[in-house]
XYZ file of N, CA and C in Angstrom:
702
model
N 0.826 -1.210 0.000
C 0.000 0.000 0.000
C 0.863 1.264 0.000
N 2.029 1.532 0.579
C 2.480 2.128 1.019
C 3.362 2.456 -0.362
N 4.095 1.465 -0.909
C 4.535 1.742 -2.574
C 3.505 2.141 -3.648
N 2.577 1.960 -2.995
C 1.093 2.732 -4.463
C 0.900 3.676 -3.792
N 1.196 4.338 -2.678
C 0.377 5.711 -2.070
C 2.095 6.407 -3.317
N 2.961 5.853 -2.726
C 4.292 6.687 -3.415
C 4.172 6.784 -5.196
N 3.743 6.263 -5.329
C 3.510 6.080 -6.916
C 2.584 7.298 -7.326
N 1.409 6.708 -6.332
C -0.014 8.362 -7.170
C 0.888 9.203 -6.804
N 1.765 9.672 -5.479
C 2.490 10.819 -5.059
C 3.233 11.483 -6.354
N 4.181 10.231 -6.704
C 4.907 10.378 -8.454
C 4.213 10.842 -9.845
N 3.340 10.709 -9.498
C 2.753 10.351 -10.809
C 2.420 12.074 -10.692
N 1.951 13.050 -9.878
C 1.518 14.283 -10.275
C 2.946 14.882 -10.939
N 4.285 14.446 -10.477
C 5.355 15.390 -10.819
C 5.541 15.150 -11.999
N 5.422 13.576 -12.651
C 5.565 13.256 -13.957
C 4.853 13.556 -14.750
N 3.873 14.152 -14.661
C 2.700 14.650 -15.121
C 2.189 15.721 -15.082
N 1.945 16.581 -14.246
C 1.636 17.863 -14.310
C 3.271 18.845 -14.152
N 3.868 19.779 -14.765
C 5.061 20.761 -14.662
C 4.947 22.225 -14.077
N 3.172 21.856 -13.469
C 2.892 23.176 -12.164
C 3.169 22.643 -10.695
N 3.478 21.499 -10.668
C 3.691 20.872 -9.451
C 5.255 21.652 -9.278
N 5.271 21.946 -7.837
C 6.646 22.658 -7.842
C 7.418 22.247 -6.340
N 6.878 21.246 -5.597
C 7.617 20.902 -4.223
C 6.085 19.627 -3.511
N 6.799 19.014 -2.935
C 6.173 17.928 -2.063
C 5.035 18.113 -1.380
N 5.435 19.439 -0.583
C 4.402 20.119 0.226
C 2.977 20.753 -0.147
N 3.643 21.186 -1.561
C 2.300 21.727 -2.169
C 1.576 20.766 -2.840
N 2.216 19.460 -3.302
C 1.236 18.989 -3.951
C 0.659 18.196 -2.451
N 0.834 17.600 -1.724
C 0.706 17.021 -0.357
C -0.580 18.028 -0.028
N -0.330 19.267 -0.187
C -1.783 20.005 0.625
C -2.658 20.910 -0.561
N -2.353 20.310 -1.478
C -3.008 21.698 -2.164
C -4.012 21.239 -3.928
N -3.376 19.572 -4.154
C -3.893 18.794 -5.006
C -5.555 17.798 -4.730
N -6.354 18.489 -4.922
C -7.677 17.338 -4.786
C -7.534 16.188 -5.634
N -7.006 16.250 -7.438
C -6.955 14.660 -7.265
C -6.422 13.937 -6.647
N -4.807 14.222 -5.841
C -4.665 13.260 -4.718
C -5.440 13.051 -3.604
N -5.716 13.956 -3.240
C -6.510 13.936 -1.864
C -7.874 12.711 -2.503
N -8.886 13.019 -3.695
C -9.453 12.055 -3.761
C -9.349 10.916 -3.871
N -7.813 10.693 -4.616
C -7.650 9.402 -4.735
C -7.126 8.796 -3.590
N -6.684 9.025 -2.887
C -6.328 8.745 -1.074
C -7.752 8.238 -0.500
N -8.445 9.648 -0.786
C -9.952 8.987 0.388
C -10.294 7.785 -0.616
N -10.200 7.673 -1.716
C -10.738 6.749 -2.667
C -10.172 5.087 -1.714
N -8.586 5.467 -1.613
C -8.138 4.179 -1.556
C -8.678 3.413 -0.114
N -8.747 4.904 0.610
C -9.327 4.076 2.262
C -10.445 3.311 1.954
N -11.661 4.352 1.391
C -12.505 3.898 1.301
C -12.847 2.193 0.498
N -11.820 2.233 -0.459
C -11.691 1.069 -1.261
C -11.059 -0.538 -0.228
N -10.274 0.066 0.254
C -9.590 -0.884 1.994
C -10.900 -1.128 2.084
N -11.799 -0.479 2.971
C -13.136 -1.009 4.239
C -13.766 -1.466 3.116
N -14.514 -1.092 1.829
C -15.323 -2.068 0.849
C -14.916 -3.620 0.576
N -13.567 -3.723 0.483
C -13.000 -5.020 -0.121
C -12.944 -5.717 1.315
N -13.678 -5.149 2.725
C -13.855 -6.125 3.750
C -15.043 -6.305 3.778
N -16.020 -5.691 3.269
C -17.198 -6.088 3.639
C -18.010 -4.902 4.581
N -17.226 -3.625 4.699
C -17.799 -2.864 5.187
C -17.844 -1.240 4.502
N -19.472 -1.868 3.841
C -19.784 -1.031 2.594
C -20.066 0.561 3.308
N -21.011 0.578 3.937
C -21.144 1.919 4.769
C -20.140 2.564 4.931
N -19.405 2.177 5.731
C -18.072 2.853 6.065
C -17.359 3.260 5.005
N -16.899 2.789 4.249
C -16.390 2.854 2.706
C -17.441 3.990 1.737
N -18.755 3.851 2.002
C -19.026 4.894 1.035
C -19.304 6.380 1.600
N -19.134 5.677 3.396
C -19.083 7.448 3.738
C -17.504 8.140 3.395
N -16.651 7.167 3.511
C -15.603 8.230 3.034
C -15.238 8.434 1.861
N -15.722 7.677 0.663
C -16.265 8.150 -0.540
C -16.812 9.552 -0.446
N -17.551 9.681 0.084
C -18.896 11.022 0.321
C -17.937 11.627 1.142
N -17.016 11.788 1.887
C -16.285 12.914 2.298
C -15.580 13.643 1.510
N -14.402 12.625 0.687
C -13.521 12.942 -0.267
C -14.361 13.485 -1.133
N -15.671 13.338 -1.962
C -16.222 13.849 -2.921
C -17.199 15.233 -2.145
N -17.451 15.502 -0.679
C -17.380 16.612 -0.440
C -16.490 17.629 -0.391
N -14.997 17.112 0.107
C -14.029 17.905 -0.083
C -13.150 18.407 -1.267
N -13.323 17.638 -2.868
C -12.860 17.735 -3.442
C -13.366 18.011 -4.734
N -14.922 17.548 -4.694
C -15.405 17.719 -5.930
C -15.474 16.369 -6.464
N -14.376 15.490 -6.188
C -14.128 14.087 -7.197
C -14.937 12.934 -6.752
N -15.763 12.710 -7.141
C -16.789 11.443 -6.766
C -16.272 10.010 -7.189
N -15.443 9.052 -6.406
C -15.228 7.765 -7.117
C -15.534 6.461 -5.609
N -16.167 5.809 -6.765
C -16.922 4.805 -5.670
C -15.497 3.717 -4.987
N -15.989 3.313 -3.852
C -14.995 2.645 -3.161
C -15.119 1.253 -3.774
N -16.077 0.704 -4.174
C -16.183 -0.587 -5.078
C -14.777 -0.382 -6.157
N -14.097 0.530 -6.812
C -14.122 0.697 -7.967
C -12.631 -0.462 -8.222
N -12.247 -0.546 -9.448
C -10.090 -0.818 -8.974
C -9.895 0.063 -9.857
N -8.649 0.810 -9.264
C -7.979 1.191 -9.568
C -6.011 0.890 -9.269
N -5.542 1.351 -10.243
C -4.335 0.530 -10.271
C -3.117 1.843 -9.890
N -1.911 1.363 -9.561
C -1.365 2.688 -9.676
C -0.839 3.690 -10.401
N -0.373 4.809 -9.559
C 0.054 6.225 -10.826
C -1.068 6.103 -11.311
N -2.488 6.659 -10.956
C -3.313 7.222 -11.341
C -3.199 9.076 -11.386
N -3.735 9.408 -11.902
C -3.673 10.894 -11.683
C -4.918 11.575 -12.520
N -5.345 12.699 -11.510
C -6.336 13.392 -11.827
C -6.152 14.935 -11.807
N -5.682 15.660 -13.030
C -5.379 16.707 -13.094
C -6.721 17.838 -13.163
N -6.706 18.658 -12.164
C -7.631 19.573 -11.758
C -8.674 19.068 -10.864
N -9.556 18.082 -11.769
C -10.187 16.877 -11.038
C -11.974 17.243 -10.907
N -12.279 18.526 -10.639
C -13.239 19.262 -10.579
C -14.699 18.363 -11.255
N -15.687 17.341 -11.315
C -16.801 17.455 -11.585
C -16.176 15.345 -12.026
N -15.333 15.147 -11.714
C -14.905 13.539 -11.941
C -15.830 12.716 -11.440
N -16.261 11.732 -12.039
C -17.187 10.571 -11.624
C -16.430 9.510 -12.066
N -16.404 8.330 -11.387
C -15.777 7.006 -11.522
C -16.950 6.057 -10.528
N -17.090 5.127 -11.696
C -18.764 4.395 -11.076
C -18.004 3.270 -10.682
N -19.209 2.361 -9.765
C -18.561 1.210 -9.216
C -17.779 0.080 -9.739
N -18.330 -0.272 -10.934
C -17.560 -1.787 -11.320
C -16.491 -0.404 -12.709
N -16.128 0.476 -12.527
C -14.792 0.645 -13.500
C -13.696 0.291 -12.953
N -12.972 -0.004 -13.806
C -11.529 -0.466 -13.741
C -10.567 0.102 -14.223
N -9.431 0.518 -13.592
C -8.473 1.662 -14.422
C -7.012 0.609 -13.954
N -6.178 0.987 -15.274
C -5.050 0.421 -15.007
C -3.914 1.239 -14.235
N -2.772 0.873 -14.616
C -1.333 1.663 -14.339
C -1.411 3.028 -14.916
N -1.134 3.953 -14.281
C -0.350 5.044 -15.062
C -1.501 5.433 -16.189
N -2.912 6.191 -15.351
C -4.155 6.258 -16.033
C -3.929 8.118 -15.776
N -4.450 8.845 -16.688
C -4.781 9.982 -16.719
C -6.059 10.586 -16.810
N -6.621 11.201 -15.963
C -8.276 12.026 -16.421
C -8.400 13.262 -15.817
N -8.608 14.262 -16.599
C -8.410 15.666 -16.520
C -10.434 16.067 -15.981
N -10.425 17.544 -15.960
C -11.514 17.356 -15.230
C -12.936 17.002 -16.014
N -14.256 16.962 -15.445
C -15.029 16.782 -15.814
C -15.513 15.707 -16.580
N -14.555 14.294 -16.433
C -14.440 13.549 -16.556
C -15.533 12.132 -16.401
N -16.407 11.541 -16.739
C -17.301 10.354 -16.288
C -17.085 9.028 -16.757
N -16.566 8.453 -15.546
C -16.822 6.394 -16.530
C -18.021 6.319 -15.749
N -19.001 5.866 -16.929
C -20.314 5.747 -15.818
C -20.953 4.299 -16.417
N -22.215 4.297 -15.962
C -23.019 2.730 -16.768
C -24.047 3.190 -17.691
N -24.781 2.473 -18.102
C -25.541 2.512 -19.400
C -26.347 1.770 -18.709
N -26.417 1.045 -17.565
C -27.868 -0.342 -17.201
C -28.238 -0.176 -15.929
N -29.255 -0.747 -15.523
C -29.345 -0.993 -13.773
C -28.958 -2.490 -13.919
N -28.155 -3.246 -14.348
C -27.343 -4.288 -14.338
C -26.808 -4.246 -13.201
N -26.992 -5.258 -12.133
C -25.737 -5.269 -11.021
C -24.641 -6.431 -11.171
N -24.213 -6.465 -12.441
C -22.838 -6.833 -12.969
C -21.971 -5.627 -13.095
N -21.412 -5.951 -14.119
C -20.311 -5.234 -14.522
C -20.922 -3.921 -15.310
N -20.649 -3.065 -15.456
C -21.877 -1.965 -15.976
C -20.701 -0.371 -16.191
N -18.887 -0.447 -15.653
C -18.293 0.555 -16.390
C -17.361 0.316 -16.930
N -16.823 1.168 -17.208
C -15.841 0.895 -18.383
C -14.634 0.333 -17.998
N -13.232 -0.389 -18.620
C -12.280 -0.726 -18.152
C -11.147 0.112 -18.889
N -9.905 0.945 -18.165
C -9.251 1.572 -18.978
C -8.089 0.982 -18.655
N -7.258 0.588 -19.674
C -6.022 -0.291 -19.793
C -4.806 0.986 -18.994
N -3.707 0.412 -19.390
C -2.561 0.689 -18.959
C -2.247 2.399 -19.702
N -1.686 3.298 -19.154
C -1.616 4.759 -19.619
C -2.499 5.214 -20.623
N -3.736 5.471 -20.187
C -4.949 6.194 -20.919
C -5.002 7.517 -20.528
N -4.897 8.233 -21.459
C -5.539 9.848 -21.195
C -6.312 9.574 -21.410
N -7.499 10.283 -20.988
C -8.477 10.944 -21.142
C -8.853 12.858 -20.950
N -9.196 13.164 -21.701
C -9.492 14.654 -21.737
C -10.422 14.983 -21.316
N -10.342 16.182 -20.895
C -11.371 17.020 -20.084
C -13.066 17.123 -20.734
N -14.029 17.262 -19.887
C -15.301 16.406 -20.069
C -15.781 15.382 -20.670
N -14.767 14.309 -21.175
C -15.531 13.100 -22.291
C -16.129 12.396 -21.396
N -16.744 11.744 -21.638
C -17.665 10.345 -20.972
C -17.248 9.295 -21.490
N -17.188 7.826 -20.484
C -17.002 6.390 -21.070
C -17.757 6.049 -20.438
N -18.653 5.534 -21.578
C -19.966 4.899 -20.951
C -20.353 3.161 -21.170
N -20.475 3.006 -20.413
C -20.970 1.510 -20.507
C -19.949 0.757 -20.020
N -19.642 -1.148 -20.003
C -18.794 -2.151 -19.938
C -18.169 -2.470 -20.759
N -17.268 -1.382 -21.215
C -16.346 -1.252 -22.802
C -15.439 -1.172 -22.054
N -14.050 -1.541 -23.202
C -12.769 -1.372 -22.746
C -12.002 -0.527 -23.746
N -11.659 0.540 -22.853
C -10.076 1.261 -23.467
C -8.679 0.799 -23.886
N -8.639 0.512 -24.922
C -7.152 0.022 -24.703
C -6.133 0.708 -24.517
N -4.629 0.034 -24.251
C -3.646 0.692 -23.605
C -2.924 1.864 -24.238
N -2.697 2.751 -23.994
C -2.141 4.317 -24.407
C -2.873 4.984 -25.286
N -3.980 4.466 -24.905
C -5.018 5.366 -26.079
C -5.316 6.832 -25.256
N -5.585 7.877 -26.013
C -6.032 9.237 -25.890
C -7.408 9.350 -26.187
N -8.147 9.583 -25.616
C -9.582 10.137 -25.180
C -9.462 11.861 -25.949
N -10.365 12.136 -26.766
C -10.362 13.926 -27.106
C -11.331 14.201 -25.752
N -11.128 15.196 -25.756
C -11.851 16.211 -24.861
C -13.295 16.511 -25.327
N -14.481 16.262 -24.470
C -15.486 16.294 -24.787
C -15.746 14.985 -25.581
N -15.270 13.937 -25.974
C -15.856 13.030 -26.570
C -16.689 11.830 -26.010
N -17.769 11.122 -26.615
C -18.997 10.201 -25.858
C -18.177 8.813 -26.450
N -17.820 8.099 -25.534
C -17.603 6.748 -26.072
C -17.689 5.954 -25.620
N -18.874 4.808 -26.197
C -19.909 3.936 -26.228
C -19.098 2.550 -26.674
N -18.048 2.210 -27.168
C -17.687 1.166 -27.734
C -16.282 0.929 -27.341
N -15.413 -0.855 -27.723
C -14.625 -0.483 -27.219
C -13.255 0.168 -28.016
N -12.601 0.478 -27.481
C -10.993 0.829 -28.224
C -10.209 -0.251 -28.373
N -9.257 -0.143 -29.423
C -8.121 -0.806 -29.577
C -6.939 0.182 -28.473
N -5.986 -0.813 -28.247
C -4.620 -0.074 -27.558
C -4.318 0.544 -28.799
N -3.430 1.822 -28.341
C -2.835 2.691 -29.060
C -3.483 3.518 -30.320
N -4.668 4.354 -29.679
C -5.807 4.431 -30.287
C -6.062 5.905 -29.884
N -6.472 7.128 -31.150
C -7.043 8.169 -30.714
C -8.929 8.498 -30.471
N -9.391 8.848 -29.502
C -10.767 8.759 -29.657
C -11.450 10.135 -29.918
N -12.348 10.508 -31.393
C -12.775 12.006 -31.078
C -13.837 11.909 -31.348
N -14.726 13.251 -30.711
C -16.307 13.347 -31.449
C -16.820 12.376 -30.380
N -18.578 12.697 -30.885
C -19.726 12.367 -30.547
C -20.385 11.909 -31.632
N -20.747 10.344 -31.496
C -20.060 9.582 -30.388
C -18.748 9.147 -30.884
N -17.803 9.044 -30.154
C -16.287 9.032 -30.292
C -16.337 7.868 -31.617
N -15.409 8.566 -32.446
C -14.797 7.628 -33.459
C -13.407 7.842 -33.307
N -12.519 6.444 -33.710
C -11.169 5.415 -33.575
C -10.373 6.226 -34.515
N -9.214 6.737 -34.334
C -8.706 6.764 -35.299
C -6.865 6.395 -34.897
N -6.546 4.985 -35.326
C -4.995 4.475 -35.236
C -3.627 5.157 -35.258
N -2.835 5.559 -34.390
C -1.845 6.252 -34.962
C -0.657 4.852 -35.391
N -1.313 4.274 -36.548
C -0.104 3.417 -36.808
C -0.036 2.301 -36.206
N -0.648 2.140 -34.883
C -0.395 1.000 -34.587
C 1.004 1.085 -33.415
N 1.727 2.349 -33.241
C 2.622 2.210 -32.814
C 2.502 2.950 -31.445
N 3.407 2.558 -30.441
C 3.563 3.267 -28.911
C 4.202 4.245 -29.113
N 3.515 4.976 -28.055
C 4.720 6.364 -27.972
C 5.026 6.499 -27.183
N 6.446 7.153 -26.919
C 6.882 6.786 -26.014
C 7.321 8.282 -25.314
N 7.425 8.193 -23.176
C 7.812 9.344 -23.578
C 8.858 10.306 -24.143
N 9.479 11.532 -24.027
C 10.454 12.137 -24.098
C 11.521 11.829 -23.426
N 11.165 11.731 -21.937
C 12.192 11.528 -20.674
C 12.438 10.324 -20.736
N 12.976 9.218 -20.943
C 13.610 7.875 -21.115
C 13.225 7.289 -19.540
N 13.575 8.109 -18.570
C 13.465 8.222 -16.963
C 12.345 7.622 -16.613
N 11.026 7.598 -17.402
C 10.002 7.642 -16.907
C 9.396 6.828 -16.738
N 9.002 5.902 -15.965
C 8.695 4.301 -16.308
C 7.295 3.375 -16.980
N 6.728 5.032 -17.479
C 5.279 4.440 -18.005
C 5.887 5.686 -19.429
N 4.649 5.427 -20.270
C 4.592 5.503 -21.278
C 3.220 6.985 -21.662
N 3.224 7.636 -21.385
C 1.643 8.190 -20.933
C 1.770 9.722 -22.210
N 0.944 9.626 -23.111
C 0.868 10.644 -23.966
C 0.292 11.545 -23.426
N 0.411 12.589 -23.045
C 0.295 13.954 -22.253
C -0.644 14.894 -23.717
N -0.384 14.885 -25.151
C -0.447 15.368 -26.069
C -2.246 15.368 -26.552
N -3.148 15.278 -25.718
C -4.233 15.012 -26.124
C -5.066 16.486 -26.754
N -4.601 17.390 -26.721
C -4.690 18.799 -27.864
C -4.584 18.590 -28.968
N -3.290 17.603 -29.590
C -3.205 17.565 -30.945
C -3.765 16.255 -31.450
N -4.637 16.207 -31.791
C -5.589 15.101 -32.012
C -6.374 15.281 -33.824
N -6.086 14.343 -33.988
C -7.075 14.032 -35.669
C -8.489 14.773 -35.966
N -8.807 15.374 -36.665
C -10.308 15.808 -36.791
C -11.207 14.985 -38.304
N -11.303 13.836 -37.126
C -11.891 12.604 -38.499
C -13.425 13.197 -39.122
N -13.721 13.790 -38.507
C -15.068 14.688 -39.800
C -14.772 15.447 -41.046
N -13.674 16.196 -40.225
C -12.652 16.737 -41.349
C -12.328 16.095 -42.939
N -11.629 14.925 -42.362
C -11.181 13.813 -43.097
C -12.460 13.382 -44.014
N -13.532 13.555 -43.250
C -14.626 12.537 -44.328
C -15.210 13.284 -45.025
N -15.677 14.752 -44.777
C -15.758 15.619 -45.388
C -14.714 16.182 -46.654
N -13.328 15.942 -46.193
C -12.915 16.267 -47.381
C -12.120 15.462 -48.717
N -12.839 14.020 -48.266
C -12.891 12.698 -48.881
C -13.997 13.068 -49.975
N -15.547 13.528 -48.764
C -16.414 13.564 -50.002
C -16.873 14.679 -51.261
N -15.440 15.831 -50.766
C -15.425 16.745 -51.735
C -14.828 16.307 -52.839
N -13.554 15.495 -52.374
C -13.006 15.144 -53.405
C -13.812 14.302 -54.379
N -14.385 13.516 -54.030
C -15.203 12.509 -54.876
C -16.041 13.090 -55.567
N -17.122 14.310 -54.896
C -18.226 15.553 -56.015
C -17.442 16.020 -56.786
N -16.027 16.285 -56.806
C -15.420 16.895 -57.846
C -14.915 15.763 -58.902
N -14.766 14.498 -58.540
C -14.123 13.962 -59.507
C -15.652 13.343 -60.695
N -16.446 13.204 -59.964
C -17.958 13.252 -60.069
C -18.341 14.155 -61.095
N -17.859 15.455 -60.859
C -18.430 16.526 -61.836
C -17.670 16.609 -62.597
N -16.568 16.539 -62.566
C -15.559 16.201 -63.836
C -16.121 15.249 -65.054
N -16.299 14.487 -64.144
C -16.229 13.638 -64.983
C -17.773 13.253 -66.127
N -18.961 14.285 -65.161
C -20.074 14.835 -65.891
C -20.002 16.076 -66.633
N -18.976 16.711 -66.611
C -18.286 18.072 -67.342
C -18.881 19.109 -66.577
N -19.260 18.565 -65.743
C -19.706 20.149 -64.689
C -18.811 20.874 -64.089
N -19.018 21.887 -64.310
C -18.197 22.881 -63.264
C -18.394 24.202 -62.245
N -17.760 23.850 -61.572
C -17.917 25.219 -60.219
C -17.053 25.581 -59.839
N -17.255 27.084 -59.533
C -15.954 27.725 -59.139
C -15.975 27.862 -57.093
N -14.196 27.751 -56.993
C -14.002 27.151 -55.693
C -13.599 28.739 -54.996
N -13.827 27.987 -53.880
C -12.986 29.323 -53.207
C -12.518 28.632 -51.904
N -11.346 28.801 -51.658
C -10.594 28.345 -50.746
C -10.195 29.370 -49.516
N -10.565 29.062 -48.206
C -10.157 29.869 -47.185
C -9.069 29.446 -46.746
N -7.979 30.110 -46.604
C -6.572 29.834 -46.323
C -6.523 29.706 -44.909
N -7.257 30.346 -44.082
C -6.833 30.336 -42.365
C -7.041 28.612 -41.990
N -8.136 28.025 -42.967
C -8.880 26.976 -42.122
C -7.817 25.691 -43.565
N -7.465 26.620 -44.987
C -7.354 25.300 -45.838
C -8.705 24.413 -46.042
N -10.282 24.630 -45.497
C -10.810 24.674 -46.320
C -11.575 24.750 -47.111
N -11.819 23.750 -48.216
C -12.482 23.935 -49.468
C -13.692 24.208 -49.442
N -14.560 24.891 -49.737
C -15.985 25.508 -49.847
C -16.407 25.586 -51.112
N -17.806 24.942 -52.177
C -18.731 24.830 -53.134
C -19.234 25.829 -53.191
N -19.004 27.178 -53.735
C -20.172 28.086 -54.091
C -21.767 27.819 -55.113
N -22.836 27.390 -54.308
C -23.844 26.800 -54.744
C -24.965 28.111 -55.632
């Protein structure tokens, strides 16, 4: 216990570069603080003493904002940057070296009293307000966009955007971090992310044009340079 309290401790410095001394993150971080009351509370559940366990659930999520059930697992080097409006439902499962920024929900989709949230593999971002909903699984080092709904599961090494979140592969390959030092793998980079509407949209311009070509039609284009792009004057 005592090597996983040191780990979430690690995990804010490796991760957030506003962290600036021991002390401050020790008194001044609510995702630790929640994930602490999380873990007590998670101790007294895994004995059988549910009450107790979900009142200090309900403390930590009075004091912090971060609501995560004491049923839940979580694994270590978790981290919850800002943390503000976080929900983590009972049967989710988070791996090693998990990331979720605020406004965050793994929630259920059923009154199933099985398994009913999501499972997030080994170094998952997730971005600020998306939802994972249901008994789906994240795979490992995948990136969550910000604001995105996702209903299905992921492959490892996987970007997720939009409503409802669509997949898009970077290759297939890990990334790794910068610092060699670091003993997880955790893409921090979830800003620069794919805009797969983009993509399909300007798949199906291309195709009306090869379309009208090829019916001898023609229209004149006009191209906005700030955005690159292409617009049909109708």
């Amino acid at each position: 216990m005592l090597r996983t309290l040191r780990q979430d401790l690690q995990a804010v410095f490796d991760r957030d570069p506003a962290a600036r001394g021991w002390w401050e993150v020790l008194t001044s971080y609510p995702g630790l603080h929640a994930l602490w009351f999380y873990r007590a509370g998670h101790w007294l559940w895994r004995r059988g003493l549910y009450w107790p366990g979900r009142l200090t659930s309900h403390f930590g999520r009075w004091m912090t904002g971060i609501e995560i059930h004491p049923g839940a697992a979580i694994g270590p080097g978790f981290f919850i940057d800002h943390g503000m409006g976080v929900v983590i439902g009972e049967t989710a499962e988070i791996g090693a070296n998990v990331t979720l920024y605020h406004g965050v929900t793994l929630g259920g989709t059923s009154w199933n009293k099985g398994k009913r949230h999501p499972t997030l593999e080994d170094d998952v971002v997730v971005g600020a307000g998306a939802k994972v909903l249901g008994p789906i699984r994240i795979g490992a080092r995948t990136r969550v966009g910000a604001n995105a709904v996702v209903v299905k599961d992921v492959p490892p090494d996987s970007v997720v955007v939009g409503v409802p979140g669509r997949v898009t592969h970077r290759n297939g390959a890990r990334i790794l971090p910068a610092d060699q030092r670091q003993s997880h793998a955790v893409d921090l980079e979830h800003g620069r992310l794919p805009d797969v509407t983009d993509r399909a949209l300007r798949a199906l311009l291309s195709r009306v044009e090869e379309l009208e070509a090829r019916s001898g039609i023609t229209r004149p284009k006009v191209r906005e340079s700030s955005e690159e792009t292409w617009f049909y004057q109708i």
